[in-house]
Amino acid sequence: MPDTDELAAGFEAEFERTIAADQRIEPRDWMPDAYRRTLIRQIAQHAHSEIIGMQPEGNWILRAPSLRRKAILLAKVQDEAGHGMYLYAAAETLGVDREELTEKLIDSKQKYSSIFNYPTLSYADIGVIGWLVDGAAICNQVPLCRCSYGPYARAMIRICKEESFHQRQGYELLLAMVNGTEAQRAMVQESVDRWWWPSLMMFGPPDADSPNTQQSMAWGIKRHTNDELRQRFVDMTVPQAAALGVTLPDPDLRWNPERQAHDYGEPDWEEFKAVLAGSGPTNAQRLAHRRRAHENGAWVREAAQAYADKQAARSRKEAAA
Ligand code: BYC
């Protein structure tokens, strides 16, 4: 019989083999604690982002300018709720429950994406969030469909399909606005000016300051570095901005024929750190709203628990009869 150390070494070797062969780790498989912790951190942060991310756009549902625009926005915000649910479900396969993750979010012990700490000041922000924020999300998330952890990778496939749809609806809205009045065009440009830099920050700190990238890439959780994905986003977005007739607010942005990529300016990393530390323009408001929603939902959780208890008692009685 192998002793405990031999068994542990065997499990670890199997894990390493699976990662090296680019196959998926599933919930039943042995995995190192640090791999599990990294996934819980990233998936929880991702789920929280989807849930908090409903707030900036939700702010415009009652003020959407037509029934069609309202229906589109409602559907998009509902999709974000669905993404949050898939992701909490993926996190649960790692042994944490949603209640615990929600508590951590509202106690500020876990993060959510920096981007949702900025306010939505005009209706153009709805189009720009779809175009830039969902656009950045797609660049970041498509490679996550190949993440080494099966449940996360599978959740990302559906999420990415919906995010591409969101990006197109945002772009379509902006196309309508830039083909409208001078005031509408100015509204779009003003919104792009506010969202451009925060969108670049979504990809995380520069590679040199990213403590998790190297290990996450070795484990196949991340497939590209933060800077690689940021570059991909800039290159994808520049021609889309030209087609819309808007200017991206970066004087250093230009095509570099040698690199076959755009050079671009440095985001304000001090601002990024301040937002992560909780002092962004809407951090306090977003968390207060989430706390309120959680408290207001207490009766739903209690009712669901009472129903589950009743069903369980009935099954026990039937089994005993
Ligand atoms: N915001 O070592 P790093 C959406 C944290 S929602 C906040 O590079 P990592 C949508 C990072 O967590 C889409 N925190 O980390 C929804 C780490 O924290 P710790 C949201 C950030 O994990 C509604 C520390 O900084 N997408 O699309 O290797 C409406 C050091 O960073 C951020 C995801 O969540 C940030 N921007 O890489 C519309 C994607 N960046 O260790 C749209 C999944 C970094 O101090 N996540 N941090 O606790 C990822 O791909 C990776 O976690 C990241 C960061 C690329 C974001």
PDB file of N, CA and C in Angstrom, residues 2 32 45 55 82 93 146 153 171 176-177 186 192 219 221-223 245 276 291 303 317:
ATOM      1  N   PRO A   2       0.605   2.236  -0.902  1.00  0.00           N
ATOM      2  CA  PRO A   2       1.399   3.473  -0.858  1.00  0.00           C
ATOM      3  C   PRO A   2       1.100   4.250   0.436  1.00  0.00           C
ATOM      4  N   PRO A  32      -3.865  21.676  -6.102  1.00  0.00           N
ATOM      5  CA  PRO A  32      -3.141  22.336  -5.011  1.00  0.00           C
ATOM      6  C   PRO A  32      -4.022  23.410  -4.367  1.00  0.00           C
ATOM      7  N   GLN A  45     -14.377  37.404  -7.821  1.00  0.00           N
ATOM      8  CA  GLN A  45     -14.259  38.799  -8.264  1.00  0.00           C
ATOM      9  C   GLN A  45     -15.027  39.003  -9.569  1.00  0.00           C
ATOM     10  N   GLN A  55     -25.521  47.844 -11.818  1.00  0.00           N
ATOM     11  CA  GLN A  55     -25.958  49.139 -11.275  1.00  0.00           C
ATOM     12  C   GLN A  55     -25.773  50.337 -12.223  1.00  0.00           C
ATOM     13  N   GLY A  82     -27.533  36.917 -14.838  1.00  0.00           N
ATOM     14  CA  GLY A  82     -27.341  35.498 -15.184  1.00  0.00           C
ATOM     15  C   GLY A  82     -25.861  35.127 -15.148  1.00  0.00           C
ATOM     16  N   THR A  93     -18.380  25.019  -7.007  1.00  0.00           N
ATOM     17  CA  THR A  93     -17.763  23.706  -7.252  1.00  0.00           C
ATOM     18  C   THR A  93     -16.387  23.617  -6.594  1.00  0.00           C
ATOM     19  N   ARG A 146     -10.744  28.872 -22.386  1.00  0.00           N
ATOM     20  CA  ARG A 146      -9.772  27.773 -22.405  1.00  0.00           C
ATOM     21  C   ARG A 146      -9.062  27.631 -21.058  1.00  0.00           C
ATOM     22  N   ALA A 153     -14.275  27.512 -17.365  1.00  0.00           N
ATOM     23  CA  ALA A 153     -14.146  27.583 -18.823  1.00  0.00           C
ATOM     24  C   ALA A 153     -15.519  27.423 -19.491  1.00  0.00           C
ATOM     25  N   TYR A 171     -22.530  49.289 -29.741  1.00  0.00           N
ATOM     26  CA  TYR A 171     -22.003  49.940 -30.944  1.00  0.00           C
ATOM     27  C   TYR A 171     -23.151  50.436 -31.828  1.00  0.00           C
ATOM     28  N   ALA A 176     -26.270  54.996 -34.039  1.00  0.00           N
ATOM     29  CA  ALA A 176     -27.500  55.789 -34.169  1.00  0.00           C
ATOM     30  C   ALA A 176     -27.241  57.204 -33.645  1.00  0.00           C
ATOM     31  N   MET A 177     -26.523  57.306 -32.523  1.00  0.00           N
ATOM     32  CA  MET A 177     -26.305  58.635 -31.942  1.00  0.00           C
ATOM     33  C   MET A 177     -25.375  59.498 -32.802  1.00  0.00           C
ATOM     34  N   ALA A 186     -21.774  65.096 -29.665  1.00  0.00           N
ATOM     35  CA  ALA A 186     -20.949  65.645 -28.569  1.00  0.00           C
ATOM     36  C   ALA A 186     -21.116  64.781 -27.313  1.00  0.00           C
ATOM     37  N   VAL A 192     -17.012  58.886 -24.346  1.00  0.00           N
ATOM     38  CA  VAL A 192     -15.784  58.149 -24.707  1.00  0.00           C
ATOM     39  C   VAL A 192     -14.600  58.722 -23.920  1.00  0.00           C
ATOM     40  N   TRP A 219      -0.448  27.824 -14.557  1.00  0.00           N
ATOM     41  CA  TRP A 219      -1.540  26.888 -14.271  1.00  0.00           C
ATOM     42  C   TRP A 219      -2.600  26.858 -15.380  1.00  0.00           C
ATOM     43  N   ILE A 221      -4.733  29.153 -15.976  1.00  0.00           N
ATOM     44  CA  ILE A 221      -5.959  29.889 -15.610  1.00  0.00           C
ATOM     45  C   ILE A 221      -6.052  31.105 -16.534  1.00  0.00           C
ATOM     46  N   LYS A 222      -4.960  31.862 -16.584  1.00  0.00           N
ATOM     47  CA  LYS A 222      -4.873  32.964 -17.547  1.00  0.00           C
ATOM     48  C   LYS A 222      -4.064  32.458 -18.746  1.00  0.00           C
ATOM     49  N   ARG A 223      -4.439  32.906 -19.947  1.00  0.00           N
ATOM     50  CA  ARG A 223      -3.716  32.465 -21.152  1.00  0.00           C
ATOM     51  C   ARG A 223      -2.839  33.564 -21.721  1.00  0.00           C
ATOM     52  N   GLY A 245     -16.328  57.880 -35.880  1.00  0.00           N
ATOM     53  CA  GLY A 245     -15.991  59.303 -35.982  1.00  0.00           C
ATOM     54  C   GLY A 245     -15.726  59.924 -34.622  1.00  0.00           C
ATOM     55  N   LEU A 276      -9.212  50.783  -6.466  1.00  0.00           N
ATOM     56  CA  LEU A 276      -9.159  49.455  -5.821  1.00  0.00           C
ATOM     57  C   LEU A 276      -9.180  49.569  -4.304  1.00  0.00           C
ATOM     58  N   ARG A 291     -25.571  46.216  -0.520  1.00  0.00           N
ATOM     59  CA  ARG A 291     -25.946  45.810   0.858  1.00  0.00           C
ATOM     60  C   ARG A 291     -27.450  45.915   1.032  1.00  0.00           C
ATOM     61  N   ALA A 303     -37.876  32.443   2.786  1.00  0.00           N
ATOM     62  CA  ALA A 303     -39.001  31.680   2.234  1.00  0.00           C
ATOM     63  C   ALA A 303     -38.483  30.431   1.508  1.00  0.00           C
ATOM     64  N   LYS A 317     -40.791  11.850   5.911  1.00  0.00           N
ATOM     65  CA  LYS A 317     -42.023  11.207   6.390  1.00  0.00           C
ATOM     66  C   LYS A 317     -42.436  10.089   5.421  1.00  0.00           C
TER      67      LYS A 317
END
